[in-house]
CSV table of N, CA, C and O in Angstrom, one decimal:
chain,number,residue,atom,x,y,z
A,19,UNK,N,0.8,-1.2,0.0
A,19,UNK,CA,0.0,0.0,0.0
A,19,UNK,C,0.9,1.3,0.0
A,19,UNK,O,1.9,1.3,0.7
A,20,UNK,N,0.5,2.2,-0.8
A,20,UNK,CA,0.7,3.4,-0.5
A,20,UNK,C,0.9,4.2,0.9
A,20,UNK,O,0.9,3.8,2.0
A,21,UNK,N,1.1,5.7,0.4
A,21,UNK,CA,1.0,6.4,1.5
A,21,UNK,C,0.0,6.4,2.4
A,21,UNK,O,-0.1,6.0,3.6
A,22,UNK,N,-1.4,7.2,1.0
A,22,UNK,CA,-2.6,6.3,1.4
A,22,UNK,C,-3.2,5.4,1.5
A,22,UNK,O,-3.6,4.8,0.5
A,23,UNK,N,-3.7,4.8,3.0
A,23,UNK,CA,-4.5,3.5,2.6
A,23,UNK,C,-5.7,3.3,3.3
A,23,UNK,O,-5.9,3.3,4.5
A,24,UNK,N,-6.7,3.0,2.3
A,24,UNK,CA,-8.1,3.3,2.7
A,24,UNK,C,-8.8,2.0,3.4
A,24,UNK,O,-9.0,0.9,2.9
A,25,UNK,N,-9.2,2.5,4.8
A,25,UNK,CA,-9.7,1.3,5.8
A,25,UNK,C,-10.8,1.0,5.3
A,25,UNK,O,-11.5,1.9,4.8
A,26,UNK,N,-11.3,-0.7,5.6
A,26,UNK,CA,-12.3,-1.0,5.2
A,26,UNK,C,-12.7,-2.2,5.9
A,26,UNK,O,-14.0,-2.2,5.9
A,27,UNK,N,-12.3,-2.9,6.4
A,27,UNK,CA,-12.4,-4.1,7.5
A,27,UNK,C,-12.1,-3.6,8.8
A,27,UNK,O,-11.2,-2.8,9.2
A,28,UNK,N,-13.3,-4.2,9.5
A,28,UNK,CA,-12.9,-4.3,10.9
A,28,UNK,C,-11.7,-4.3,11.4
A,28,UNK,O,-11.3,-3.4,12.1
A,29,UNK,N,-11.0,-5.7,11.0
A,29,UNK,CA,-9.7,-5.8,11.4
A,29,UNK,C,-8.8,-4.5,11.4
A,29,UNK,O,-8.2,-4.1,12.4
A,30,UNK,N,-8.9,-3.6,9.8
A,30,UNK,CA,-8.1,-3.1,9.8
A,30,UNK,C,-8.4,-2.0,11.0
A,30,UNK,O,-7.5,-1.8,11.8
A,31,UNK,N,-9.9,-1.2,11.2
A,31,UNK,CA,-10.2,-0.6,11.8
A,31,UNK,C,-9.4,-0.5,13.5
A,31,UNK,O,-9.0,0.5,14.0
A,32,UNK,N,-9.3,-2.1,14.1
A,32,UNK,CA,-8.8,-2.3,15.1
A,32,UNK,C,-7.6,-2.0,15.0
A,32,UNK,O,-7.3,-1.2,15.9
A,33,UNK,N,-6.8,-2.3,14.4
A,33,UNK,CA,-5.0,-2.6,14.1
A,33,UNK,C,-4.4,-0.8,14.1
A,33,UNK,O,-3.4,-0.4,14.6
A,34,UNK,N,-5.6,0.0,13.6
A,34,UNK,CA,-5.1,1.5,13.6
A,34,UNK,C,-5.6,2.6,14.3
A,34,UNK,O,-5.8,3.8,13.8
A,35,UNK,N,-5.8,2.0,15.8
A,35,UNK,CA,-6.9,3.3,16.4
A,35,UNK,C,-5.6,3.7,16.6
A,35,UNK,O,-4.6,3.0,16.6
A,36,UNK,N,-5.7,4.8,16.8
A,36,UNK,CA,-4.6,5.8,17.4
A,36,UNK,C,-4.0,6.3,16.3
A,36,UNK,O,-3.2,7.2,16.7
A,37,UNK,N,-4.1,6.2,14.9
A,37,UNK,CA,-3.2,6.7,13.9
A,37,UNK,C,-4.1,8.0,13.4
A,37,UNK,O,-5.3,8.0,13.6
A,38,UNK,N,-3.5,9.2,12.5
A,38,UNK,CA,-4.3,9.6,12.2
A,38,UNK,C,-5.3,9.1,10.6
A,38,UNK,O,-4.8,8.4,9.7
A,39,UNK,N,-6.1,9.4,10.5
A,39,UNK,CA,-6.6,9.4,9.1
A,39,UNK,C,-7.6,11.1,8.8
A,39,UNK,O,-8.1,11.9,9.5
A,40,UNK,N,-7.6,10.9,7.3
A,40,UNK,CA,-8.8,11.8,7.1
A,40,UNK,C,-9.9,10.9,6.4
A,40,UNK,O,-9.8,9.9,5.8
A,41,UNK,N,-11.3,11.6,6.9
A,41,UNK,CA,-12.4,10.8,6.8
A,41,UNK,C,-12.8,11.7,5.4
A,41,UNK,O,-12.4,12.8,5.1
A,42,UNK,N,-13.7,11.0,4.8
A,42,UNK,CA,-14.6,11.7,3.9
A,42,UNK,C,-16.1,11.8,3.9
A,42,UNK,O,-16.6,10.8,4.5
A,43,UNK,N,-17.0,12.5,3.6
A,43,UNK,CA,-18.3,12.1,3.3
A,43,UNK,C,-18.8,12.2,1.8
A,43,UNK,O,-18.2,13.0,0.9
A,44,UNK,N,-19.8,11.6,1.7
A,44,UNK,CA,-20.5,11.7,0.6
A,44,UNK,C,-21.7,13.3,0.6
A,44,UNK,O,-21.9,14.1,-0.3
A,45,UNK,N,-22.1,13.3,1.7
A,45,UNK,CA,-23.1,14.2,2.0
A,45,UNK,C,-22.8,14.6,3.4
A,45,UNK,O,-22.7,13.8,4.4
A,46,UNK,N,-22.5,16.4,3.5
A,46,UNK,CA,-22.2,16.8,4.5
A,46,UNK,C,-23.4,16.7,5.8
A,46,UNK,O,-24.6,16.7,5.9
A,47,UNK,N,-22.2,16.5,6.7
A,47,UNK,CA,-22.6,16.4,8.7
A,47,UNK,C,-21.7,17.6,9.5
A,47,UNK,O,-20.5,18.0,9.5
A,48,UNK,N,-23.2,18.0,10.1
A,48,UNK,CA,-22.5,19.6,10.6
A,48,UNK,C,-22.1,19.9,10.0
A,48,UNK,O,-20.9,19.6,10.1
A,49,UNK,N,-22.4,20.8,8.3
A,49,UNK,CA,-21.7,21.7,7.8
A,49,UNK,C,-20.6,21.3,7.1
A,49,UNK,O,-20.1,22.2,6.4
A,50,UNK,N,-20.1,20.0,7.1
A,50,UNK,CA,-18.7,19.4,6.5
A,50,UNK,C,-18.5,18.6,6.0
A,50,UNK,O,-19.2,17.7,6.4
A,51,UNK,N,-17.7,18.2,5.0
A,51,UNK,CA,-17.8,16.9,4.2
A,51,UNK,C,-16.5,16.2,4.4
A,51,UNK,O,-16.2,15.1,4.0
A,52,UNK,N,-15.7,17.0,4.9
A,52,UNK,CA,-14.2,16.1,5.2
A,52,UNK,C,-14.2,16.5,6.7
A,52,UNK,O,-14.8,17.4,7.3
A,53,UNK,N,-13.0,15.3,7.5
A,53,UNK,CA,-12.7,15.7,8.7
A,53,UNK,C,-11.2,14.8,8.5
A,53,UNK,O,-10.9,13.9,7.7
A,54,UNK,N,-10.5,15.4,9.7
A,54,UNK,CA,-8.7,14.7,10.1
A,54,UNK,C,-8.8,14.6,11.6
A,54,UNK,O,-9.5,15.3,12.3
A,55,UNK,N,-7.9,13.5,12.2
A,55,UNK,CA,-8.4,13.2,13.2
A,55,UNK,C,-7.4,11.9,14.0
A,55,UNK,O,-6.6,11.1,13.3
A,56,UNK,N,-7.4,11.9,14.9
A,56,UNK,CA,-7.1,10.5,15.6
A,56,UNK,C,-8.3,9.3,15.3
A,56,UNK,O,-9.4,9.8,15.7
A,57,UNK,N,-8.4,7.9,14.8
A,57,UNK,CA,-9.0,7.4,15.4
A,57,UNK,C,-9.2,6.5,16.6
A,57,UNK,O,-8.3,5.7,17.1
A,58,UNK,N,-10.7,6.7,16.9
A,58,UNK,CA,-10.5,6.5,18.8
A,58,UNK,C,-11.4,4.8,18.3
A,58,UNK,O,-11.2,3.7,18.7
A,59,UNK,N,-12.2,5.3,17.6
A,59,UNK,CA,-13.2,3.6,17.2
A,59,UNK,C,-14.3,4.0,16.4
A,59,UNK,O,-14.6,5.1,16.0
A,60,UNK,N,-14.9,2.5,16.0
A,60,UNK,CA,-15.8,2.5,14.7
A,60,UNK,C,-16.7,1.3,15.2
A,60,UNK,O,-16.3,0.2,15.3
A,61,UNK,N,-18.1,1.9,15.5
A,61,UNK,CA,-19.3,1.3,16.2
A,61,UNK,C,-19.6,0.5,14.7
A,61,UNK,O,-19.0,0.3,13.7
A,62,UNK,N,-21.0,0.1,15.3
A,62,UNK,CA,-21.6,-0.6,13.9
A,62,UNK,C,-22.8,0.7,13.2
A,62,UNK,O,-23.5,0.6,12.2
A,63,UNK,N,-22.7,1.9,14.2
A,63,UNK,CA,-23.4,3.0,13.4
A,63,UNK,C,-22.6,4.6,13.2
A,63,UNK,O,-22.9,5.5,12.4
A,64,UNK,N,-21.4,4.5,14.4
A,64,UNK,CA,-21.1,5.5,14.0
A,64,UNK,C,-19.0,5.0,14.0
A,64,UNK,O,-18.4,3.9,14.2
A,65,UNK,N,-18.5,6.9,13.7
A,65,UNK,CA,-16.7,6.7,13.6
A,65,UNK,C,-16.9,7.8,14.6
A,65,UNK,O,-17.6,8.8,14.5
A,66,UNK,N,-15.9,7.3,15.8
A,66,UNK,CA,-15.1,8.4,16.4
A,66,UNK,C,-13.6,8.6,16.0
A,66,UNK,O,-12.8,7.7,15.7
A,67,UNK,N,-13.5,10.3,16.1
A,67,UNK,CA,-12.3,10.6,16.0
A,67,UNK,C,-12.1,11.6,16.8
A,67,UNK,O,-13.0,12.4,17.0
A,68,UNK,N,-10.7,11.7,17.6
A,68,UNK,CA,-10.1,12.6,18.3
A,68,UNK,C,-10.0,13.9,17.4
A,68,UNK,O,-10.1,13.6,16.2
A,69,UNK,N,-10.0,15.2,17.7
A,69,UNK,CA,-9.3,15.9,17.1
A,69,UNK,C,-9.1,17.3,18.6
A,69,UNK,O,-10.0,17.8,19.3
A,70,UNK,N,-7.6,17.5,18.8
A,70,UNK,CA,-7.2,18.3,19.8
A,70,UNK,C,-7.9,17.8,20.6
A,70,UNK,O,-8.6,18.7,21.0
A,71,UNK,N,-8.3,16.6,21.3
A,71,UNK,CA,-8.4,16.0,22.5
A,71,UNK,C,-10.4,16.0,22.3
A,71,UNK,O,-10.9,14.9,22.8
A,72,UNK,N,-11.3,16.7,21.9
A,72,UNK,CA,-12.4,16.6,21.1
A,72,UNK,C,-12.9,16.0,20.6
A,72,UNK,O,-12.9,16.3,19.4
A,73,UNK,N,-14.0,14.5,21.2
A,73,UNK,CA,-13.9,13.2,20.9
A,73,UNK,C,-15.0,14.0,19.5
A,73,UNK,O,-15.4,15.1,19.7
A,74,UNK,N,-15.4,13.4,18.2
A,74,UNK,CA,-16.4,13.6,17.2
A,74,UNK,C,-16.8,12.4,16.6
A,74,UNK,O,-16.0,11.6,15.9
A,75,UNK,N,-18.0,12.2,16.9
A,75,UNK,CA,-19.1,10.9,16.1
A,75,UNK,C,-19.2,11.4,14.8
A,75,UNK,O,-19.6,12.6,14.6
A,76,UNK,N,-19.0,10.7,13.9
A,76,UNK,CA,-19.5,11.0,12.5
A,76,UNK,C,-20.5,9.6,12.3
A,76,UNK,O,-19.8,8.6,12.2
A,77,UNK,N,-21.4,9.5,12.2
A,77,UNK,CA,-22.5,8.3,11.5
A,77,UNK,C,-21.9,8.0,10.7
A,77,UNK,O,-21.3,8.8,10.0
A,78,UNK,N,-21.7,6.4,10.3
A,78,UNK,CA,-21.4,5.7,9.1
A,78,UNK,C,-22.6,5.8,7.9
A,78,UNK,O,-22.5,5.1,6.9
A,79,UNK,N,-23.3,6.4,8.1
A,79,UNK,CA,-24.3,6.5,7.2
A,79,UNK,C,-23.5,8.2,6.2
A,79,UNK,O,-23.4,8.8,5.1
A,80,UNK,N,-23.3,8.3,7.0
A,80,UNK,CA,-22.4,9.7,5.7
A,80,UNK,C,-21.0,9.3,5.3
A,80,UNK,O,-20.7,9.9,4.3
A,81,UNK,N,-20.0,8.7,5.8
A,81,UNK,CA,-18.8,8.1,5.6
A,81,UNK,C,-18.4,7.5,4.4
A,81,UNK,O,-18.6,6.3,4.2
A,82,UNK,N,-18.0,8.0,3.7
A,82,UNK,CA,-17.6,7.6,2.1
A,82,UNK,C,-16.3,7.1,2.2
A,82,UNK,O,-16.2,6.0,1.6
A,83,UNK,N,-15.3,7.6,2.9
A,83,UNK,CA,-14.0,7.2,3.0
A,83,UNK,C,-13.3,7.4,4.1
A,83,UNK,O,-13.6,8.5,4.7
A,84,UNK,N,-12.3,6.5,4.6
A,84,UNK,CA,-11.7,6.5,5.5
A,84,UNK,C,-10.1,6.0,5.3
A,84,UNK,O,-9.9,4.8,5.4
A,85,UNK,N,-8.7,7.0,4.9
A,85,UNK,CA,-7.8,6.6,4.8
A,85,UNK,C,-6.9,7.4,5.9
A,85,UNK,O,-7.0,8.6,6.2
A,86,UNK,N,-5.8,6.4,6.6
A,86,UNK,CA,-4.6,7.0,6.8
A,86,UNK,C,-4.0,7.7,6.4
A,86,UNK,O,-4.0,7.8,5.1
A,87,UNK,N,-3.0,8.7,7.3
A,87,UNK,CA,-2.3,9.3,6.8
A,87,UNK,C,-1.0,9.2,6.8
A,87,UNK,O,-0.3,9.9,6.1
């Protein structure tokens, strides 16, 4: 894999909390369609990510992409 690499399994999900990634959406949440972040975890409805210590739920229902950075 590249620089980027775009998470998609559980597995991988587990293997990289703590790294950063940027998220994408398809259709903006709060106003935004991208976010960068620590990941903290990934429910079976939503993604948390740290950002400056600032836990943030994004719903996997707007989540288009999810790669490291």
């Amino acid at each position: 894999p590249g620089t980027a690499r775009v998470l998609a399994s559980d597995r991988e999900f587990i293997a990289f909390r703590g790294f950063k990634v940027n998220v994408s959406s398809h259709i903006p949440h709060e106003g935004k369609v991208a976010w960068q972040g620590q990941l903290v975890n990934r429910s079976e409805d939503s993604l948390v990510l740290s950002q400056k210590g600032k836990l943030l739920n994004i719903p996997l229902a707007v989540v288009a992409k999810v790669e490291l950075i």
